[in-house]
Protein backbone atom coordinates (compact mmCIF):
# COMPACT_ATOMS: atom_id res chain seq x y z
CA MET A 1 -106.08 -62.34 -21.74
CA GLU A 2 -107.66 -64.67 -24.30
CA ASN A 3 -105.18 -63.69 -27.05
CA VAL A 4 -102.25 -64.66 -24.83
CA PHE A 5 -103.44 -68.25 -24.72
CA GLU A 6 -104.25 -68.68 -28.39
CA GLU A 7 -102.15 -71.20 -30.31
CA LEU A 8 -99.63 -69.87 -32.81
CA LYS A 9 -98.75 -71.86 -35.92
CA PHE A 10 -95.36 -71.23 -37.51
CA PRO A 11 -94.72 -71.60 -41.26
CA CYS A 12 -92.85 -74.86 -40.59
CA GLY A 13 -96.02 -76.32 -39.08
CA LYS A 14 -94.91 -76.32 -35.45
CA ILE A 15 -97.56 -75.04 -33.04
CA MET A 16 -96.81 -72.86 -30.00
CA PRO A 17 -99.55 -73.43 -27.39
CA ASN A 18 -99.57 -69.80 -26.22
CA ARG A 19 -97.84 -66.48 -26.86
CA LEU A 20 -95.31 -66.60 -23.99
CA ALA A 21 -91.74 -67.77 -24.59
CA LEU A 22 -88.82 -68.15 -22.23
CA ALA A 23 -86.08 -65.78 -23.35
CA PRO A 24 -82.61 -67.29 -23.88
CA LEU A 25 -81.03 -66.27 -20.58
CA THR A 26 -77.33 -66.53 -19.79
CA ASN A 27 -77.09 -68.56 -16.58
CA THR A 28 -73.55 -70.03 -16.33
CA GLN A 29 -74.93 -73.38 -15.16
CA SER A 30 -73.46 -75.74 -17.77
CA ASN A 31 -70.45 -77.93 -17.13
CA ALA A 32 -66.97 -76.76 -18.13
CA ASP A 33 -67.00 -78.94 -21.26
CA GLY A 34 -70.26 -77.39 -22.45
CA SER A 35 -72.45 -80.31 -21.45
CA LEU A 36 -75.72 -79.73 -19.66
CA SER A 37 -75.72 -79.90 -15.88
CA ASP A 38 -78.60 -81.19 -13.80
CA GLU A 39 -78.97 -77.61 -12.51
CA GLU A 40 -79.56 -76.21 -15.97
CA ILE A 41 -81.95 -79.01 -16.91
CA LYS A 42 -83.94 -78.28 -13.73
CA TRP A 43 -84.10 -74.54 -14.51
CA LEU A 44 -85.44 -75.14 -18.02
CA ALA A 45 -87.70 -78.06 -17.11
CA MET A 46 -89.49 -75.93 -14.51
CA ARG A 47 -90.24 -73.26 -17.14
CA ALA A 48 -91.66 -75.85 -19.53
CA GLU A 49 -93.75 -77.31 -16.70
CA GLY A 50 -94.85 -73.78 -15.82
CA GLY A 51 -96.52 -73.34 -19.19
CA PHE A 52 -94.16 -71.38 -21.43
CA GLY A 53 -95.05 -72.04 -25.07
CA ILE A 54 -91.38 -72.03 -26.10
CA THR A 55 -88.63 -73.05 -23.72
CA MET A 56 -85.37 -71.74 -25.17
CA THR A 57 -81.91 -72.57 -23.91
CA ALA A 58 -79.27 -70.02 -23.10
CA ALA A 59 -76.88 -69.22 -25.94
CA ALA A 60 -75.15 -72.45 -26.97
CA HIS A 61 -71.79 -71.97 -28.64
CA VAL A 62 -71.22 -73.76 -31.94
CA ASN A 63 -67.42 -73.78 -31.66
CA SER A 64 -65.21 -74.10 -28.59
CA ALA A 65 -63.37 -70.93 -29.64
CA GLY A 66 -66.68 -69.05 -29.70
CA GLN A 67 -67.43 -69.45 -26.00
CA GLY A 68 -68.58 -66.18 -24.48
CA PHE A 69 -68.75 -66.86 -20.76
CA PRO A 70 -67.95 -69.55 -18.15
CA GLY A 71 -70.51 -72.29 -17.68
CA GLN A 72 -71.89 -71.86 -21.20
CA LEU A 73 -73.90 -74.56 -22.91
CA GLY A 74 -72.21 -76.14 -25.92
CA VAL A 75 -73.58 -77.67 -29.10
CA PHE A 76 -70.29 -78.18 -30.94
CA ASN A 77 -69.55 -81.79 -30.00
CA ASP A 78 -71.49 -85.05 -30.22
CA GLU A 79 -70.57 -85.60 -26.58
CA HIS A 80 -73.16 -82.91 -25.80
CA LEU A 81 -75.94 -85.00 -27.32
CA ALA A 82 -76.80 -87.09 -24.25
CA GLY A 83 -77.70 -84.08 -22.12
CA LEU A 84 -79.42 -82.30 -25.01
CA LYS A 85 -81.58 -85.36 -25.74
CA LYS A 86 -82.60 -85.57 -22.10
CA LEU A 87 -83.53 -81.89 -22.01
CA ALA A 88 -85.48 -81.92 -25.29
CA LYS A 89 -87.53 -84.90 -24.12
CA ILE A 90 -88.39 -83.21 -20.81
CA ILE A 91 -89.41 -79.92 -22.43
CA LYS A 92 -91.54 -81.49 -25.15
CA ALA A 93 -93.28 -83.79 -22.65
CA GLN A 94 -94.77 -80.64 -21.12
CA GLY A 95 -96.21 -79.47 -24.46
CA SER A 96 -93.64 -76.69 -24.84
CA LEU A 97 -91.60 -76.21 -28.00
CA ALA A 98 -87.91 -76.97 -27.34
CA VAL A 99 -85.48 -74.52 -28.94
CA VAL A 100 -81.69 -74.14 -28.79
CA GLN A 101 -80.19 -70.69 -29.33
CA LEU A 102 -77.05 -71.01 -31.50
CA HIS A 103 -74.21 -68.63 -30.69
CA HIS A 104 -70.60 -67.67 -31.31
CA ALA A 105 -69.20 -64.76 -29.29
CA GLY A 106 -66.57 -63.72 -31.85
CA LEU A 107 -64.48 -60.83 -30.52
CA ARG A 108 -66.43 -61.04 -27.24
CA SER A 109 -64.86 -64.44 -26.43
CA PRO A 110 -62.53 -63.87 -23.45
CA ARG A 111 -59.00 -64.96 -24.35
CA GLU A 112 -58.43 -66.30 -20.85
CA LEU A 113 -61.48 -68.52 -21.30
CA ILE A 114 -60.88 -69.93 -24.78
CA GLY A 115 -57.08 -70.07 -24.53
CA GLU A 116 -56.43 -68.26 -27.80
CA MET A 117 -56.97 -64.94 -29.53
CA PRO A 118 -60.68 -64.35 -30.24
CA VAL A 119 -61.82 -64.01 -33.85
CA ALA A 120 -63.91 -61.39 -35.61
CA PRO A 121 -64.93 -60.44 -39.14
CA SER A 122 -61.98 -58.01 -39.18
CA PRO A 123 -59.00 -57.47 -36.86
CA SER A 124 -59.90 -55.43 -33.77
CA GLU A 125 -57.16 -53.78 -31.74
CA LYS A 126 -59.71 -52.70 -29.14
CA PHE A 127 -60.80 -56.30 -28.49
CA SER A 128 -57.42 -57.90 -29.28
CA ALA A 129 -59.14 -60.04 -31.91
CA ARG A 130 -57.85 -61.34 -35.22
CA GLY A 131 -59.79 -61.32 -38.45
CA LEU A 132 -61.16 -64.54 -39.89
CA SER A 133 -59.69 -65.82 -43.14
CA HIS A 134 -62.04 -66.50 -46.05
CA GLY A 135 -61.86 -70.23 -45.33
CA GLU A 136 -62.58 -69.65 -41.65
CA VAL A 137 -65.73 -67.73 -42.53
CA LYS A 138 -66.89 -70.75 -44.51
CA SER A 139 -66.10 -72.94 -41.49
CA LEU A 140 -68.02 -70.59 -39.20
CA ILE A 141 -71.10 -70.92 -41.40
CA GLU A 142 -70.70 -74.69 -41.30
CA ASP A 143 -70.38 -74.64 -37.50
CA PHE A 144 -73.79 -72.99 -37.16
CA ILE A 145 -75.41 -75.39 -39.61
CA THR A 146 -73.86 -78.40 -37.86
CA GLY A 147 -75.03 -77.03 -34.51
CA ALA A 148 -78.58 -76.93 -35.85
CA GLU A 149 -78.25 -80.49 -37.13
CA ARG A 150 -77.04 -81.57 -33.71
CA ALA A 151 -79.98 -79.85 -32.02
CA LYS A 152 -82.36 -81.61 -34.39
CA ALA A 153 -80.66 -84.96 -33.74
CA ALA A 154 -81.17 -84.37 -30.03
CA GLY A 155 -84.91 -83.97 -30.58
CA PHE A 156 -85.30 -80.20 -30.38
CA ASP A 157 -88.08 -78.58 -32.37
CA GLY A 158 -85.80 -75.88 -33.69
CA VAL A 159 -83.11 -73.28 -33.18
CA GLU A 160 -82.72 -69.53 -32.96
CA LEU A 161 -79.66 -67.85 -34.49
CA HIS A 162 -78.14 -65.27 -32.14
CA ALA A 163 -77.48 -62.38 -34.51
CA ALA A 164 -77.67 -59.74 -31.77
CA HIS A 165 -75.69 -58.16 -28.91
CA ASN A 166 -72.46 -57.79 -30.89
CA TYR A 167 -71.78 -61.50 -31.10
CA ILE A 168 -70.24 -62.79 -34.28
CA ILE A 169 -73.21 -62.71 -36.69
CA CYS A 170 -74.05 -59.23 -35.40
CA GLN A 171 -70.39 -58.28 -35.90
CA PHE A 172 -70.65 -59.31 -39.56
CA LEU A 173 -73.80 -57.20 -39.94
CA SER A 174 -72.11 -54.19 -38.34
CA SER A 175 -70.39 -51.63 -40.54
CA GLU A 176 -68.28 -50.74 -37.50
CA PHE A 177 -66.85 -54.20 -36.85
CA ASN A 178 -66.92 -55.60 -40.38
CA GLN A 179 -64.27 -53.98 -42.55
CA ARG A 180 -63.81 -56.92 -44.92
CA THR A 181 -63.24 -56.38 -48.64
CA ASP A 182 -64.39 -59.81 -49.87
CA GLU A 183 -67.98 -60.97 -50.46
CA TYR A 184 -68.65 -60.88 -46.69
CA GLY A 185 -67.94 -57.17 -46.27
CA GLY A 186 -68.78 -53.76 -47.70
CA SER A 187 -72.45 -53.45 -48.65
CA LEU A 188 -75.22 -54.56 -46.29
CA GLN A 189 -75.99 -57.37 -48.72
CA ASN A 190 -72.43 -58.63 -48.32
CA ARG A 191 -72.31 -58.06 -44.56
CA SER A 192 -75.51 -60.07 -44.12
CA ARG A 193 -74.28 -62.92 -46.33
CA VAL A 194 -73.05 -65.01 -43.39
CA LEU A 195 -76.48 -64.83 -41.75
CA PHE A 196 -78.35 -65.77 -44.92
CA ASP A 197 -75.91 -68.55 -45.84
CA ILE A 198 -76.42 -70.06 -42.38
CA ILE A 199 -80.20 -69.83 -42.72
CA THR A 200 -80.20 -71.43 -46.17
CA GLY A 201 -77.88 -74.21 -45.00
CA ILE A 202 -80.02 -75.01 -41.97
CA ARG A 203 -83.19 -75.06 -44.00
CA GLU A 204 -81.63 -77.35 -46.63
CA ARG A 205 -80.12 -79.79 -44.13
CA CYS A 206 -82.68 -79.73 -41.30
CA GLY A 207 -85.80 -79.65 -43.46
CA LYS A 208 -88.84 -77.45 -43.89
CA GLU A 209 -90.49 -78.75 -40.70
CA PHE A 210 -87.64 -77.56 -38.45
CA LEU A 211 -88.40 -74.37 -36.50
CA LEU A 212 -85.92 -71.62 -37.38
CA GLY A 213 -85.73 -68.18 -35.83
CA VAL A 214 -83.34 -65.22 -35.78
CA ARG A 215 -82.61 -62.83 -32.91
CA LEU A 216 -81.73 -59.41 -34.30
CA THR A 217 -80.29 -56.27 -32.71
CA PRO A 218 -82.19 -53.24 -34.09
CA GLU A 219 -79.61 -50.60 -33.10
CA ARG A 220 -76.24 -50.10 -31.32
CA HIS A 221 -73.01 -52.07 -31.85
CA GLY A 222 -72.58 -50.41 -35.24
CA ILE A 223 -76.08 -51.48 -36.30
CA GLU A 224 -78.15 -48.67 -37.77
CA LEU A 225 -81.91 -49.03 -37.39
CA GLU A 226 -82.53 -48.47 -41.09
CA GLU A 227 -80.14 -51.32 -41.93
CA ALA A 228 -81.77 -53.57 -39.31
CA ILE A 229 -85.14 -52.84 -40.93
CA ALA A 230 -83.67 -53.63 -44.36
CA THR A 231 -82.31 -56.95 -43.04
CA ALA A 232 -85.70 -57.79 -41.54
CA LYS A 233 -87.37 -57.06 -44.89
CA VAL A 234 -85.10 -59.52 -46.68
CA LEU A 235 -85.65 -62.13 -43.98
CA PHE A 236 -89.40 -61.81 -44.54
CA GLU A 237 -89.08 -61.77 -48.33
CA LYS A 238 -86.92 -64.89 -48.49
CA LYS A 239 -89.43 -66.85 -46.36
CA GLU A 240 -86.79 -69.24 -45.02
CA ILE A 241 -87.31 -68.50 -41.31
CA ASP A 242 -90.30 -69.01 -39.00
CA PHE A 243 -89.85 -66.09 -36.64
CA LEU A 244 -87.86 -62.93 -36.08
CA ASP A 245 -87.01 -62.00 -32.48
CA ILE A 246 -86.19 -58.32 -31.93
CA SER A 247 -83.94 -57.76 -28.91
CA ALA A 248 -85.31 -54.33 -28.05
CA TRP A 249 -84.06 -54.06 -24.44
CA ASN A 250 -87.26 -52.13 -23.77
CA VAL A 251 -90.38 -52.76 -25.86
CA TYR A 252 -91.64 -49.25 -25.10
CA LYS A 253 -88.54 -47.34 -26.21
CA GLU A 254 -88.12 -45.01 -29.14
CA PRO A 255 -85.15 -45.33 -31.52
CA VAL A 256 -81.76 -43.91 -30.59
CA ASP A 257 -81.59 -42.22 -33.99
CA GLU A 258 -83.19 -38.80 -33.42
CA ALA A 259 -84.36 -38.63 -37.02
CA LEU A 260 -86.51 -41.71 -36.45
CA GLN A 261 -87.92 -40.78 -33.05
CA GLY A 262 -91.52 -39.87 -32.34
CA ARG A 263 -92.75 -43.49 -32.49
CA ARG A 264 -91.93 -46.80 -30.81
CA LEU A 265 -88.88 -48.68 -32.06
CA LEU A 266 -90.91 -51.85 -32.54
CA SER A 267 -93.36 -50.11 -34.86
CA TYR A 268 -90.71 -50.06 -37.58
CA PHE A 269 -90.83 -53.87 -37.59
CA THR A 270 -94.52 -54.52 -36.92
CA GLU A 271 -95.45 -52.41 -39.97
CA LEU A 272 -93.41 -54.61 -42.34
CA ASP A 273 -95.15 -57.14 -44.56
CA ARG A 274 -94.02 -60.40 -43.02
CA GLY A 275 -96.55 -62.82 -44.50
CA ALA A 276 -96.81 -65.95 -42.32
CA ILE A 277 -93.50 -65.33 -40.54
CA CYS A 278 -93.99 -64.52 -36.86
CA LEU A 279 -92.57 -61.50 -35.07
CA ALA A 280 -91.55 -61.42 -31.40
CA ALA A 281 -89.60 -59.17 -29.06
CA ALA A 282 -87.97 -59.08 -25.67
CA GLY A 283 -87.22 -56.18 -23.36
CA LYS A 284 -88.86 -55.37 -20.03
CA VAL A 285 -91.91 -57.54 -20.70
CA TYR A 286 -92.94 -58.06 -17.11
CA THR A 287 -96.61 -57.50 -16.31
CA PRO A 288 -99.77 -58.78 -18.01
CA GLU A 289 -100.23 -55.21 -19.23
CA ASP A 290 -96.81 -55.36 -20.92
CA ILE A 291 -97.78 -58.60 -22.66
CA ASN A 292 -101.05 -57.14 -23.91
CA TYR A 293 -99.27 -53.99 -25.08
CA CYS A 294 -96.90 -56.09 -27.20
CA LEU A 295 -99.63 -58.22 -28.75
CA ASP A 296 -101.81 -55.17 -29.41
CA ALA A 297 -98.81 -53.48 -31.05
CA GLY A 298 -98.63 -56.28 -33.61
CA LEU A 299 -96.24 -58.86 -32.15
CA ASP A 300 -97.18 -62.53 -32.41
CA PHE A 301 -95.51 -63.56 -29.15
CA VAL A 302 -93.21 -62.19 -26.46
CA LEU A 303 -90.05 -63.45 -24.79
CA MET A 304 -89.81 -63.11 -21.02
CA GLY A 305 -86.57 -63.07 -19.04
CA ARG A 306 -86.53 -61.65 -15.53
CA ALA A 307 -90.24 -62.27 -15.04
CA ALA A 308 -89.63 -65.94 -15.87
CA MET A 309 -86.82 -66.03 -13.31
CA LEU A 310 -89.22 -64.80 -10.63
CA HIS A 311 -92.09 -67.09 -11.64
CA HIS A 312 -91.25 -70.42 -13.26
CA ASN A 313 -94.99 -70.87 -13.83
CA TYR A 314 -95.84 -67.34 -14.97
CA PRO A 315 -98.09 -68.59 -17.83
CA ALA A 316 -99.97 -70.97 -15.54
CA LEU A 317 -100.47 -68.27 -12.92
CA LEU A 318 -101.73 -65.80 -15.52
CA LYS A 319 -104.05 -68.33 -17.13
CA SER A 320 -105.69 -69.15 -13.80
CA ASP A 321 -105.98 -65.54 -12.63
CA ASN A 322 -106.54 -62.54 -14.91
CA GLY A 323 -105.65 -60.33 -11.96
CA PHE A 324 -102.23 -61.95 -11.48
CA VAL A 325 -99.62 -59.46 -10.27
CA PRO A 326 -96.02 -60.70 -10.59
CA ASN A 327 -93.59 -60.31 -7.73
CA ARG A 328 -91.11 -57.46 -7.76
CA ILE A 329 -87.42 -57.41 -7.02
CA PRO A 330 -85.50 -57.60 -4.80
CA VAL A 331 -86.14 -61.18 -3.76
CA SER A 332 -84.11 -63.47 -1.53
CA ARG A 333 -81.67 -66.17 -2.61
CA GLU A 334 -84.01 -68.68 -1.00
CA TYR A 335 -86.85 -67.45 -3.20
CA LEU A 336 -84.77 -67.87 -6.37
CA LEU A 337 -83.57 -71.32 -5.30
CA ALA A 338 -87.20 -72.36 -4.93
CA GLU A 339 -87.83 -71.03 -8.45
CA GLY A 340 -85.20 -73.37 -9.88
CA LEU A 341 -82.14 -71.12 -10.10
CA SER A 342 -78.93 -72.71 -8.86
CA GLU A 343 -76.38 -71.03 -6.61
CA ARG A 344 -74.20 -70.42 -9.69
CA PHE A 345 -77.06 -68.78 -11.55
CA ILE A 346 -77.95 -66.63 -8.55
CA ASP A 347 -74.33 -65.50 -8.18
CA TYR A 348 -74.32 -64.49 -11.85
CA VAL A 349 -77.60 -62.60 -11.46
CA GLY A 350 -76.26 -60.77 -8.41
CA GLY A 351 -73.18 -59.72 -10.34
CA GLN A 352 -75.19 -58.44 -13.30
CA TRP A 353 -78.08 -56.84 -11.43
CA PRO A 354 -77.12 -56.08 -7.80
CA ASP A 355 -80.64 -54.84 -7.04
CA PHE A 356 -82.18 -58.21 -7.99
CA ILE A 357 -81.31 -60.01 -4.76
CA GLY A 358 -82.20 -58.78 -1.29
CA SER A 359 -82.06 -60.23 2.18
């Protein structure tokens, strides 16, 4: 397991102490106004203390109208700074890199939650969403940049842009959900303009030493794998980001596109010339064997979700015992409480994955 515990230096100069990152997990633990709760700080602090090289927050919405779920962390108001500063200090004190994931749900924002019609690149009858005006697209870009500036002001090492899972940046990338006819729609170059304008703005205003990553959906939600590969190529060529995070759902899977099957989905990204930019993925990375598979396949680090829920100190346990075998679900509520999940988080987990919690 020596490779797992090697340091990783990003182009910006930040150093990750190992190759294990906490995935940005929805947990519904924040306060109603988007401020951090003590419960959420505890959950994240325990993962930093447990040895994860990056401790990443859940998706933090950059605009109140972009909220995607109840109890979501916010980074759209200076009133959020006090909690964010406290969290960043705690994470960094443990030697972990502190990262905020920046997010806007777009047409996936529940109207009953945000109190208005959700927005999208183009009108969507299916999602009862209205299309953004040209000026509102400019404001959206600014919201993400300002969110990154706020994260930096709070002391975080960097941010990850959530351009996956059919949230708003992903919606702009999608030929299915983006039917615009201005410079933000049509060709892939135009559809990806929002993403690249956000990246350039963050790099210009947060500096070259600020860690900047992108989470990308490789397929589904109107995203074709070949276009995702093309977007990744441009991300690597432009050299403005530090890492690309592929949300694969399963790191072992083959592509959905039958014409591209016969090899692992991730291989289409690991084979790209990425220079010094780091490549990571998430998706059923659970056992030490899964971690080694990912690193051997060409990834620089992995993001762990459910395994990190079951073991707040997964990296520490693995480092001290090469034969470490992680626990399996189902586990009890009491077990998860001891691992730093609050009652609210556990209720959310039970609703999403009924087989996660047993007696």
